[in-house]
Amino acid sequence: MLLARAGTLAMGILASIVVARALPPEGRGTYYMAVTVATAAMTLGHLSVDQAQTAMWAREGQRPYLDANSLPLGLVIGSAAAAVAIGLGLVFQGSANVPDISLLATACAGVPLGMSVFYGTNIMVLRSRTGVAGRAMLASAVAQCLCLVLLGLTGHLTVQTVVIAWVVSMAAPLALLIAAGGVTVGLPDLGVAVATCAKGLRLHAGSAAAYLLLRSDVFLLNALAGPREVGIYTLAVTLADLSRVAVDVLSQVTLSLQFDGDVSESAMVTARIVRFTVLLGVASAVTTVTAVSILIVPLYGHAYAAAATLVGWLVPGVLLLSAARPLSNFLLRQRSSRLVVFPSLIALVVNVGLNAVAIPIWGAIGCALASTVAYGTLVAFQVTYFRRVSGLGWTCLLPTSVETARFTMEVKHRFKALRIGGVP
């Protein structure tokens, strides 16, 4: 899984460089907004089926049906979500810097494909087949990168073709999942499908709020500042997200451990995972900020130099969010929608309110500051609920001095093994 994420990361960086070199910030902003609309359709329209799958997975008798339903549910729900997104695009054409409808329709073609991958990958993680999930992720990045390189070599890199490459990147992992047996192709079970959607709908307000917490800033920045600011800011978001790659991998591969045993055992496991994600997250954050400040201009050009400053403001919030992901998984296990929905809704209100005030004053920097404060608000609520449910103190989530020393020694050992800074 880690190797797949590393390959995905490398392909993603290469793709972002190709796009930045081919398109000015305005063009990148237009492309990103079209893809963001499609991504919003997937995330706001998926009805939180993935969370319902996770919550229902404890019942072993339902697992085969949850597996078989992932592909048809993804295609049907994804098609409906894409249709709604295109309809809204028609309504808002000509206002708030919304991209052209043909560009939006092209991007939305990837929604049912991406939603099927989303559901299927979640099933693979629950089945502890993280290798298949990782290869699917890698296939998406490789497909997009190959398309972009070929388009660049033939001189056909435009906003429209970059969006098409993104759609192809949604189709590739679905094909791999089906070929590898990661997604079952067969008749769905209607009863379990209805139960899954009903369960997901009870959690969906929290899921939708969590997504809007992460992406509402892009919509507001586009409406209030224009596509150029979006082009620079979204590159900074992409680079800041690099700091969470290792932490997300750890959270995924340890997910099944959080669902073993009773609530008390799960809480202890969750606390141990969080302590390590904090250490790993801090190391990743420092590495990301340092690397971006050095490499942003040589790799992306002077037009995107301001993204380095934005990364510095975004990374603390990204660190908090990624390190606290195991807490979110633990709260989801409790099957209480209030524990999942309420924190996300409050953080979303904070994010929108701060962005509405800060963007007109500070532009993209204000957007980054507002996002970091909102992420911190969400994590504060998650920690509070974790304490109430588990009975553990919040200090159990902080690494001990022994754990910190052990982690630091391991990092130094890895660097020495790579002979970094040494003479060959």
Short mmCIF file of C-alpha atoms in Angstrom, two decimals, residues 66-303:
data_model
loop_
_atom_site.label_atom_id
_atom_site.label_comp_id
_atom_site.label_asym_id
_atom_site.label_seq_id
_atom_site.Cartn_x
_atom_site.Cartn_y
_atom_site.Cartn_z
CA LEU A 66 -22.21 -5.02 0.39
CA ASP A 67 -19.43 -6.14 -1.96
CA ALA A 68 -21.78 -7.05 -4.84
CA ASN A 69 -23.71 -3.79 -4.51
CA SER A 70 -20.70 -1.46 -4.73
CA LEU A 71 -20.47 -1.32 -8.56
CA PRO A 72 -24.18 -0.93 -9.44
CA LEU A 73 -24.73 1.58 -6.64
CA GLY A 74 -21.73 3.58 -7.81
CA LEU A 75 -22.91 3.72 -11.42
CA VAL A 76 -26.55 4.54 -10.63
CA ILE A 77 -25.98 7.07 -7.85
CA GLY A 78 -23.01 8.56 -9.73
CA SER A 79 -25.05 9.12 -12.89
CA ALA A 80 -27.78 10.87 -10.91
CA ALA A 81 -25.23 13.09 -9.16
CA ALA A 82 -23.59 14.01 -12.48
CA ALA A 83 -26.96 14.99 -13.95
CA VAL A 84 -27.68 17.27 -10.99
CA ALA A 85 -24.24 18.90 -11.28
CA ILE A 86 -24.72 19.61 -15.00
CA GLY A 87 -28.17 21.05 -14.30
CA LEU A 88 -26.78 23.39 -11.65
CA GLY A 89 -24.00 24.37 -14.05
CA LEU A 90 -26.63 25.45 -16.58
CA VAL A 91 -28.45 27.49 -13.93
CA PHE A 92 -25.33 29.37 -12.82
CA GLN A 93 -23.72 29.88 -16.24
CA GLY A 94 -22.39 33.42 -16.55
CA SER A 95 -22.13 34.06 -12.81
CA ALA A 96 -19.56 33.43 -10.02
CA ASN A 97 -16.89 32.54 -12.63
CA VAL A 98 -18.52 29.13 -13.28
CA PRO A 99 -16.68 27.24 -16.10
CA ASP A 100 -18.30 26.67 -19.49
CA ILE A 101 -21.05 24.03 -19.48
CA SER A 102 -19.29 21.83 -22.06
CA LEU A 103 -16.25 21.67 -19.79
CA LEU A 104 -18.43 20.83 -16.80
CA ALA A 105 -20.25 18.10 -18.74
CA THR A 106 -16.93 16.56 -19.78
CA ALA A 107 -15.71 16.47 -16.19
CA CYS A 108 -19.01 15.04 -14.92
CA ALA A 109 -18.62 12.04 -17.25
CA GLY A 110 -16.13 10.75 -14.71
CA VAL A 111 -18.53 10.96 -11.75
CA PRO A 112 -20.22 7.52 -11.99
CA LEU A 113 -16.83 5.91 -12.69
CA GLY A 114 -15.18 7.63 -9.76
CA MET A 115 -18.05 6.83 -7.40
CA SER A 116 -17.86 3.14 -8.29
CA VAL A 117 -14.13 3.20 -7.56
CA PHE A 118 -14.82 4.97 -4.28
CA TYR A 119 -17.26 2.34 -3.06
CA GLY A 120 -15.19 -0.57 -4.37
CA THR A 121 -11.94 0.68 -2.83
CA ASN A 122 -13.63 1.08 0.55
CA ILE A 123 -14.77 -2.55 0.36
CA MET A 124 -11.19 -3.60 -0.43
CA VAL A 125 -9.87 -1.77 2.63
CA LEU A 126 -12.55 -3.37 4.83
CA ARG A 127 -11.58 -6.78 3.44
CA SER A 128 -7.92 -5.98 4.29
CA ARG A 129 -7.06 -6.17 0.57
CA THR A 130 -5.17 -2.91 0.73
CA GLY A 131 -2.84 -4.06 -2.06
CA VAL A 132 -5.67 -4.06 -4.58
CA ALA A 133 -6.88 -0.68 -3.31
CA GLY A 134 -3.37 0.69 -3.62
CA ARG A 135 -2.93 -0.58 -7.17
CA ALA A 136 -6.23 0.99 -8.16
CA MET A 137 -5.05 4.31 -6.79
CA LEU A 138 -1.78 3.96 -8.67
CA ALA A 139 -3.58 3.05 -11.90
CA SER A 140 -5.54 6.30 -11.70
CA ALA A 141 -2.41 8.40 -11.29
CA VAL A 142 -0.50 6.55 -14.01
CA ALA A 143 -3.37 6.89 -16.50
CA GLN A 144 -3.70 10.62 -15.88
CA CYS A 145 0.04 11.19 -16.06
CA LEU A 146 0.46 9.22 -19.29
CA CYS A 147 -2.40 11.12 -20.93
CA LEU A 148 -0.91 14.47 -19.92
CA VAL A 149 2.59 13.56 -21.11
CA LEU A 150 1.27 12.31 -24.46
CA LEU A 151 -0.85 15.43 -24.89
CA GLY A 152 2.12 17.59 -24.01
CA LEU A 153 4.44 15.83 -26.45
CA THR A 154 1.91 16.22 -29.26
CA GLY A 155 1.14 19.85 -28.42
CA HIS A 156 -2.50 19.24 -27.48
CA LEU A 157 -2.48 20.28 -23.82
CA THR A 158 -5.46 22.57 -23.29
CA VAL A 159 -7.93 23.06 -20.48
CA GLN A 160 -10.39 20.73 -22.25
CA THR A 161 -7.88 17.91 -22.84
CA VAL A 162 -6.57 18.13 -19.27
CA VAL A 163 -10.13 17.59 -18.04
CA ILE A 164 -10.48 14.60 -20.39
CA ALA A 165 -7.28 13.15 -18.92
CA TRP A 166 -8.87 13.45 -15.48
CA VAL A 167 -11.93 11.49 -16.67
CA VAL A 168 -9.64 8.74 -18.02
CA SER A 169 -8.01 8.60 -14.59
CA MET A 170 -11.42 7.69 -13.14
CA ALA A 171 -11.95 4.82 -15.62
CA ALA A 172 -8.53 3.15 -15.19
CA PRO A 173 -8.85 2.12 -11.51
CA LEU A 174 -12.39 0.79 -12.07
CA ALA A 175 -11.10 -1.48 -14.83
CA LEU A 176 -8.31 -2.69 -12.55
CA LEU A 177 -10.67 -3.34 -9.63
CA ILE A 178 -12.95 -5.44 -11.84
CA ALA A 179 -10.04 -7.37 -13.40
CA ALA A 180 -8.46 -8.09 -10.01
CA GLY A 181 -11.73 -9.26 -8.47
CA GLY A 182 -11.76 -6.25 -6.22
CA VAL A 183 -15.26 -5.37 -7.40
CA THR A 184 -17.85 -8.10 -7.82
CA VAL A 185 -19.81 -7.90 -11.07
CA GLY A 186 -23.21 -9.46 -10.52
CA LEU A 187 -26.80 -8.86 -9.54
CA PRO A 188 -27.17 -6.45 -6.62
CA ASP A 189 -29.21 -7.24 -3.53
CA LEU A 190 -31.96 -4.62 -3.49
CA GLY A 191 -32.80 -5.00 0.19
CA VAL A 192 -29.21 -4.50 1.34
CA ALA A 193 -28.79 -1.65 -1.18
CA VAL A 194 -31.79 0.19 0.28
CA ALA A 195 -30.56 -0.43 3.84
CA THR A 196 -27.09 0.80 2.90
CA CYS A 197 -28.41 4.01 1.35
CA ALA A 198 -30.75 4.60 4.29
CA LYS A 199 -27.88 4.17 6.75
CA GLY A 200 -25.67 6.39 4.66
CA LEU A 201 -28.27 9.14 4.45
CA ARG A 202 -28.32 9.39 8.25
CA LEU A 203 -24.59 10.07 8.16
CA HIS A 204 -24.54 12.09 4.97
CA ALA A 205 -24.94 15.55 6.46
CA GLY A 206 -21.65 15.04 8.27
CA SER A 207 -19.94 13.65 5.17
CA ALA A 208 -21.21 16.52 3.01
CA ALA A 209 -20.14 19.05 5.61
CA ALA A 210 -16.70 17.42 5.86
CA TYR A 211 -16.24 17.73 2.10
CA LEU A 212 -17.48 21.31 1.98
CA LEU A 213 -15.13 22.06 4.85
CA LEU A 214 -12.27 20.99 2.57
CA ARG A 215 -13.50 22.52 -0.69
CA SER A 216 -15.94 25.35 0.02
CA ASP A 217 -12.94 27.66 0.19
CA VAL A 218 -12.19 26.92 -3.49
CA PHE A 219 -15.73 27.86 -4.57
CA LEU A 220 -15.65 31.04 -2.48
CA LEU A 221 -12.19 32.00 -3.73
CA ASN A 222 -13.29 31.48 -7.33
CA ALA A 223 -16.39 33.62 -6.84
CA LEU A 224 -14.67 36.41 -4.87
CA ALA A 225 -11.18 36.49 -6.39
CA GLY A 226 -11.30 34.71 -9.78
CA PRO A 227 -9.62 31.72 -11.47
CA ARG A 228 -6.06 33.06 -11.23
CA GLU A 229 -6.12 32.98 -7.42
CA VAL A 230 -7.77 29.56 -7.61
CA GLY A 231 -4.99 28.27 -9.85
CA ILE A 232 -2.28 29.25 -7.36
CA TYR A 233 -4.23 28.32 -4.23
CA THR A 234 -5.25 24.87 -5.46
CA LEU A 235 -1.65 24.07 -6.36
CA ALA A 236 -0.75 24.98 -2.77
CA VAL A 237 -3.53 22.71 -1.51
CA THR A 238 -2.21 19.86 -3.67
CA LEU A 239 1.32 20.33 -2.35
CA ALA A 240 0.18 20.73 1.26
CA ASP A 241 -1.76 17.47 0.96
CA LEU A 242 1.55 15.70 0.30
CA SER A 243 2.22 16.01 4.02
CA ARG A 244 -0.69 13.68 4.79
CA VAL A 245 0.19 10.82 2.41
CA ALA A 246 2.12 8.69 4.90
CA VAL A 247 -0.39 9.40 7.67
CA ASP A 248 -3.34 8.43 5.46
CA VAL A 249 -1.65 5.15 4.52
CA LEU A 250 -1.16 4.34 8.20
CA SER A 251 -4.82 5.16 8.93
CA GLN A 252 -6.01 2.91 6.10
CA VAL A 253 -3.90 -0.13 6.94
CA THR A 254 -4.86 0.08 10.63
CA LEU A 255 -8.59 0.65 9.99
CA SER A 256 -9.53 -3.00 10.49
CA LEU A 257 -7.74 -3.02 13.88
CA GLN A 258 -10.08 -0.30 15.14
CA PHE A 259 -13.08 -2.55 14.51
CA ASP A 260 -11.77 -5.54 16.46
CA GLY A 261 -12.72 -6.06 20.09
CA ASP A 262 -15.07 -4.00 22.23
CA VAL A 263 -15.27 -0.22 22.54
CA SER A 264 -12.64 -0.06 25.28
CA GLU A 265 -10.11 -2.07 23.27
CA SER A 266 -10.88 -0.05 20.15
CA ALA A 267 -10.31 3.20 22.06
CA MET A 268 -6.89 2.05 23.28
CA VAL A 269 -5.89 0.99 19.76
CA THR A 270 -7.13 4.30 18.36
CA ALA A 271 -5.12 6.28 20.91
CA ARG A 272 -1.93 4.37 20.02
CA ILE A 273 -2.52 4.97 16.31
CA VAL A 274 -3.14 8.68 16.86
CA ARG A 275 0.07 9.07 18.84
CA PHE A 276 2.03 7.66 15.94
CA THR A 277 0.12 9.67 13.32
CA VAL A 278 1.02 12.85 15.22
CA LEU A 279 4.73 12.01 15.09
CA LEU A 280 4.55 10.95 11.46
CA GLY A 281 2.48 14.01 10.58
CA VAL A 282 4.91 16.49 12.14
CA ALA A 283 7.84 14.93 10.30
CA SER A 284 5.90 14.97 7.03
CA ALA A 285 4.78 18.57 7.52
CA VAL A 286 8.32 19.87 8.13
CA THR A 287 9.63 17.94 5.14
CA THR A 288 6.84 19.22 2.87
CA VAL A 289 7.21 22.89 3.79
CA THR A 290 10.99 22.76 3.36
CA ALA A 291 10.86 20.94 0.03
CA VAL A 292 8.15 23.19 -1.42
CA SER A 293 9.96 26.40 -0.47
CA ILE A 294 13.07 25.17 -2.31
CA LEU A 295 11.51 23.52 -5.37
CA ILE A 296 8.36 25.50 -6.19
CA VAL A 297 9.97 27.93 -8.65
CA PRO A 298 12.34 25.46 -10.41
CA LEU A 299 9.52 22.95 -10.94
CA TYR A 300 6.42 25.09 -11.50
CA GLY A 301 7.79 28.45 -12.59
CA HIS A 302 7.69 31.99 -11.16
CA ALA A 303 3.97 32.33 -11.90
#
